Short mmCIF file of C-alpha atoms in Angstrom, two decimals:
data_model
loop_
_atom_site.label_atom_id
_atom_site.label_comp_id
_atom_site.label_asym_id
_atom_site.label_seq_id
_atom_site.Cartn_x
_atom_site.Cartn_y
_atom_site.Cartn_z
CA MET E 224 24.98 17.24 1.08
CA ASN E 225 25.00 17.15 4.86
CA LEU E 226 27.08 14.19 6.03
CA GLU E 227 26.38 14.94 9.69
CA THR E 228 22.62 14.43 9.50
CA THR E 229 21.73 11.79 12.09
CA TYR E 230 19.17 9.01 12.02
CA LYS E 231 17.76 6.83 14.81
CA ILE E 232 18.19 3.30 13.48
CA ASN E 233 16.71 0.09 14.83
CA GLU E 234 18.31 -2.34 12.44
CA ILE E 235 20.66 -2.60 9.44
CA PHE E 236 21.00 -5.79 7.42
CA GLU E 237 21.60 -7.14 3.92
CA THR E 238 19.05 -9.48 2.33
CA LEU E 239 16.72 -9.73 -0.68
CA GLN E 240 13.82 -7.34 -1.11
CA GLY E 241 10.71 -9.50 -0.79
CA GLU E 242 7.94 -7.12 -1.85
CA GLY E 243 6.76 -4.97 -4.75
CA SER E 244 8.67 -4.00 -7.87
CA PHE E 245 12.10 -4.86 -6.49
CA THR E 246 11.24 -8.40 -5.34
CA GLY E 247 14.40 -10.50 -5.47
CA GLN E 248 16.74 -7.49 -5.51
CA PRO E 249 19.76 -7.77 -3.16
CA SER E 250 19.23 -4.88 -0.74
CA ILE E 251 20.58 -3.22 2.35
CA PHE E 252 17.73 -2.46 4.74
CA ILE E 253 17.93 0.54 7.05
CA ARG E 254 15.09 0.32 9.57
CA LEU E 255 14.42 3.63 11.33
CA GLN E 256 12.98 3.95 14.83
CA GLY E 257 9.69 5.70 15.51
CA CYS E 258 6.13 5.41 14.18
CA PRO E 259 2.86 6.92 15.51
CA VAL E 260 0.55 5.44 12.84
CA GLY E 261 -0.55 2.40 14.87
CA CYS E 262 -1.34 -0.36 12.35
CA SER E 263 -2.95 -3.27 14.19
CA TRP E 264 -1.25 -5.90 12.02
CA CYS E 265 2.20 -4.26 12.05
CA ASP E 266 5.01 -6.83 12.24
CA THR E 267 7.55 -4.26 13.49
CA LYS E 268 5.80 -2.83 16.54
CA HIS E 269 9.16 -2.79 18.30
CA THR E 270 10.03 0.24 16.15
CA TRP E 271 7.12 2.40 17.30
CA GLU E 272 8.51 4.08 20.40
CA VAL E 273 11.68 6.16 20.63
CA SER E 274 12.61 5.57 24.24
CA LEU E 275 15.81 7.23 25.40
CA GLU E 276 16.33 4.27 27.72
CA GLN E 277 16.64 2.02 24.69
CA GLU E 278 19.42 3.94 22.95
CA VAL E 279 22.45 1.69 22.51
CA ALA E 280 25.90 1.78 20.92
CA GLN E 281 26.15 1.35 17.17
CA ASN E 282 27.82 -2.05 17.37
CA ASN E 283 24.77 -3.38 19.25
CA ILE E 284 22.57 -2.43 16.31
CA VAL E 285 24.80 -4.12 13.76
CA SER E 286 25.08 -7.31 15.80
CA LYS E 287 21.36 -7.72 16.53
CA LYS E 288 20.20 -11.33 16.42
CA SER E 289 16.55 -10.73 17.29
CA GLU E 290 13.92 -8.00 17.01
CA ASN E 291 13.78 -5.51 19.86
CA ASP E 292 13.14 -1.82 20.50
CA SER E 293 16.77 -0.76 20.95
CA TRP E 294 18.12 1.85 18.55
CA GLY E 295 21.32 3.76 17.84
CA ILE E 296 22.24 7.07 16.24
CA PHE E 297 24.18 7.05 12.97
CA THR E 298 25.48 9.79 10.71
CA ILE E 299 25.70 9.25 6.96
CA VAL E 300 29.49 8.97 7.22
CA GLN E 301 29.11 6.25 9.84
CA LEU E 302 26.64 4.38 7.63
CA LYS E 303 29.09 4.50 4.73
CA GLU E 304 31.86 3.13 6.97
CA LEU E 305 29.54 0.41 8.23
CA PHE E 306 28.64 -0.74 4.71
CA LEU E 307 32.35 -1.11 3.96
CA SER E 308 33.26 -2.83 7.22
CA GLU E 309 30.40 -5.31 6.89
CA GLY E 310 31.31 -6.04 3.27
CA TYR E 311 27.81 -5.42 1.92
CA GLN E 312 27.60 -6.20 -1.81
CA ALA E 313 24.07 -4.92 -2.53
CA LYS E 314 23.75 -1.59 -4.32
CA HIS E 315 20.06 -1.03 -3.49
CA ILE E 316 19.11 0.57 -0.17
CA VAL E 317 15.64 0.16 1.34
CA ILE E 318 14.77 2.77 3.97
CA THR E 319 11.93 1.50 6.12
CA GLY E 320 10.70 1.56 9.69
CA GLY E 321 8.86 2.47 11.69
CA GLU E 322 7.76 5.41 9.62
CA PRO E 323 10.87 6.62 7.77
CA CYS E 324 9.26 9.81 6.48
CA MET E 325 9.29 11.26 9.97
CA TYR E 326 12.89 12.02 8.96
CA ASP E 327 14.39 14.18 6.22
CA LEU E 328 15.78 11.44 3.99
CA LYS E 329 17.12 13.65 1.22
CA PRO E 330 20.72 13.82 2.58
CA LEU E 331 20.79 10.05 3.03
CA CYS E 332 19.51 9.35 -0.48
CA GLN E 333 21.66 11.93 -2.24
CA ASN E 334 24.88 10.84 -0.56
CA PHE E 335 24.44 7.17 -1.33
CA GLU E 336 23.18 7.81 -4.86
CA ALA E 337 26.40 9.74 -5.47
CA LEU E 338 28.25 6.52 -4.60
CA GLY E 339 26.27 4.47 -7.12
CA TYR E 340 23.53 3.12 -4.87
CA SER E 341 19.82 3.22 -5.67
CA CYS E 342 17.43 4.13 -2.84
CA GLN E 343 13.89 3.10 -2.01
CA VAL E 344 11.70 4.32 0.84
CA GLU E 345 8.70 2.42 2.21
CA THR E 346 6.17 4.73 3.86
CA SER E 347 2.58 4.82 5.09
CA GLY E 348 1.99 8.05 3.17
CA THR E 349 0.97 9.93 6.30
CA PHE E 350 4.02 12.22 6.42
CA GLU E 351 5.50 14.53 3.79
CA ILE E 352 8.06 12.62 1.77
CA GLN E 353 11.50 14.23 1.80
CA VAL E 354 13.70 12.23 -0.54
CA SER E 355 15.87 12.74 -3.63
CA LYS E 356 14.31 12.93 -7.08
CA LYS E 357 15.76 9.53 -8.00
CA CYS E 358 14.53 7.72 -4.89
CA TRP E 359 11.90 5.05 -5.55
CA VAL E 360 8.92 5.69 -3.28
CA THR E 361 6.69 2.84 -2.13
CA VAL E 362 3.54 4.12 -0.43
CA SER E 363 1.68 1.54 1.60
CA PRO E 364 -1.35 3.68 2.49
CA LYS E 365 -2.59 3.23 6.03
CA VAL E 366 -6.26 4.17 6.22
CA ASN E 367 -8.19 4.69 9.49
CA MET E 368 -5.41 3.52 11.77
CA LYS E 369 -5.25 4.00 15.53
CA GLY E 370 -2.92 7.01 15.27
CA GLY E 371 -5.53 9.00 13.35
CA PHE E 372 -3.19 10.16 10.58
CA LYS E 373 -4.55 10.82 7.09
CA VAL E 374 -2.89 9.54 3.94
CA LEU E 375 -1.58 12.61 2.11
CA LYS E 376 -2.39 13.32 -1.53
CA SER E 377 1.16 14.59 -1.99
CA ALA E 378 2.49 11.20 -0.88
CA LEU E 379 0.25 9.32 -3.31
CA LEU E 380 1.28 11.59 -6.15
CA ARG E 381 4.98 11.10 -5.36
CA ALA E 382 4.63 7.32 -5.16
CA ASP E 383 6.31 5.19 -7.79
CA GLU E 384 4.23 2.28 -6.55
CA ILE E 385 1.31 1.89 -4.17
CA LYS E 386 1.47 -1.34 -2.16
CA HIS E 387 -1.70 -2.01 -0.18
CA PRO E 388 -1.95 -4.73 2.50
CA VAL E 389 -5.32 -6.52 2.54
CA ALA E 390 -7.15 -9.11 4.61
CA THR E 391 -10.81 -8.16 4.03
CA GLU E 392 -13.04 -6.63 1.36
CA GLN E 393 -13.09 -3.45 3.45
CA HIS E 394 -9.39 -3.00 2.76
CA ILE E 395 -10.07 -3.13 -0.98
CA ASP E 396 -12.91 -0.63 -0.58
CA ASP E 397 -10.63 1.67 1.44
CA LEU E 398 -8.04 1.68 -1.34
CA LYS E 399 -10.57 2.41 -4.05
CA ALA E 400 -12.07 5.24 -2.00
CA LEU E 401 -8.62 6.72 -1.39
CA LEU E 402 -7.69 6.61 -5.07
CA ASN E 403 -11.02 8.17 -6.07
CA GLU E 404 -10.87 10.86 -3.39
CA HIS E 405 -7.48 12.10 -4.56
CA GLU E 406 -8.05 11.34 -8.26
CA ILE E 407 -5.00 9.06 -8.41
CA GLU E 408 -4.61 7.38 -11.79
CA ASN E 409 -1.97 5.51 -13.78
CA LYS E 410 -0.09 4.34 -10.69
CA GLN E 411 1.55 0.95 -10.31
CA ILE E 412 -0.58 -0.74 -7.63
CA TYR E 413 0.33 -3.88 -5.72
CA ILE E 414 -2.07 -5.78 -3.48
CA GLN E 415 -0.37 -7.68 -0.67
CA PRO E 416 -2.04 -10.21 1.65
CA ILE E 417 -1.52 -9.14 5.27
CA SER E 418 -0.93 -12.78 6.19
CA GLN E 419 -0.02 -15.95 4.32
CA LYS E 420 -3.50 -17.31 5.04
CA LYS E 421 -5.47 -18.71 2.11
CA ARG E 422 -8.42 -16.31 2.47
CA ALA E 423 -6.27 -13.17 2.31
CA THR E 424 -4.26 -14.50 -0.62
CA GLU E 425 -7.38 -15.43 -2.59
CA LEU E 426 -8.84 -11.97 -1.97
CA ALA E 427 -5.64 -10.35 -3.21
CA ILE E 428 -5.50 -12.51 -6.34
CA ARG E 429 -9.15 -11.85 -7.19
CA SER E 430 -8.78 -8.10 -6.62
CA CYS E 431 -5.69 -7.93 -8.83
CA ILE E 432 -7.47 -9.66 -11.70
CA GLU E 433 -10.63 -7.56 -11.35
CA ASN E 434 -8.79 -4.23 -11.21
CA ASN E 435 -5.67 -4.93 -13.30
CA TRP E 436 -3.46 -4.51 -10.22
CA ARG E 437 -0.35 -6.54 -9.34
CA LEU E 438 0.23 -9.10 -6.61
CA SER E 439 2.93 -8.84 -3.92
CA VAL E 440 3.27 -11.89 -1.65
CA GLN E 441 6.13 -11.11 0.78
CA VAL E 442 8.49 -13.62 -0.77
CA HIS E 443 10.97 -13.29 2.12
CA LYS E 444 8.46 -14.86 4.51
CA TYR E 445 7.85 -17.82 2.21
CA ILE E 446 11.55 -18.59 1.75
CA GLY E 447 12.47 -17.90 5.37
CA ILE E 448 14.80 -14.89 5.18
CA GLU E 449 14.72 -11.57 7.01
#
C-alpha cells in the first residue's frame, strides 16, 4: 500500500453525512480538487479548476473557514497524522470533490480501512472507479452535462447506491433511460431534490413512490451543518 501517493485536497472536515444510505453517520470528508464535468447546479464549483496559483500550505486547508478554490497536496501519511492531530472521532471517510475518481483512490481506501475506517466515494460515474473492494460507491450520474462526459456502465455496475439529483421531469426521464440503456437492475436508487424548493421535493417524493426508489433530502442543509 503506497503511503506516498499524493492527493490535491480542497477541504477536510468532520461532520455528519447528510445524504443517501449513510445519512446521519459521523464522517470525515475529504474534498478533492478538480472536476471537468460541469454540472450547472453544482454547489462546489470552487473545486473545478486546479490552478497552480491556488496551491497553499496544508495548514491553510485545515483551517479553512469559507469555501474557496485553494488546495494543498497531502500524502496518506500526512492525512493520518492530520486525523490524529485534529482529534477526529468519526470512523467513516467520505471522499468527494470535485470529481474524486480522477484520482486512484485505492491506496487511500486500503490504508484507512486497515486502520478500522470505512470509506465511501461520491462520484459522477464519468471516470473509471479505482477504489478498494470494501469501499462504498455512491454514483450520482451526471447526464448531458457541459463537459460532455458519458456516464460509464462500469461505474453504474460498481455502484452500491445510485443517487440522482432532480429538479424536473426530464431528470427522471434521463435516469430511466440510463438504467435501461445499460440494463442496470436491483440497485439501491435514491432521488434527491437539487434544491429545497417545494416543486423539486414533490417531484422526488412522487418519483420514489411510483418507482419504488428512496428519497435523499440533503439533511445537512436543513439542519445547518457543513
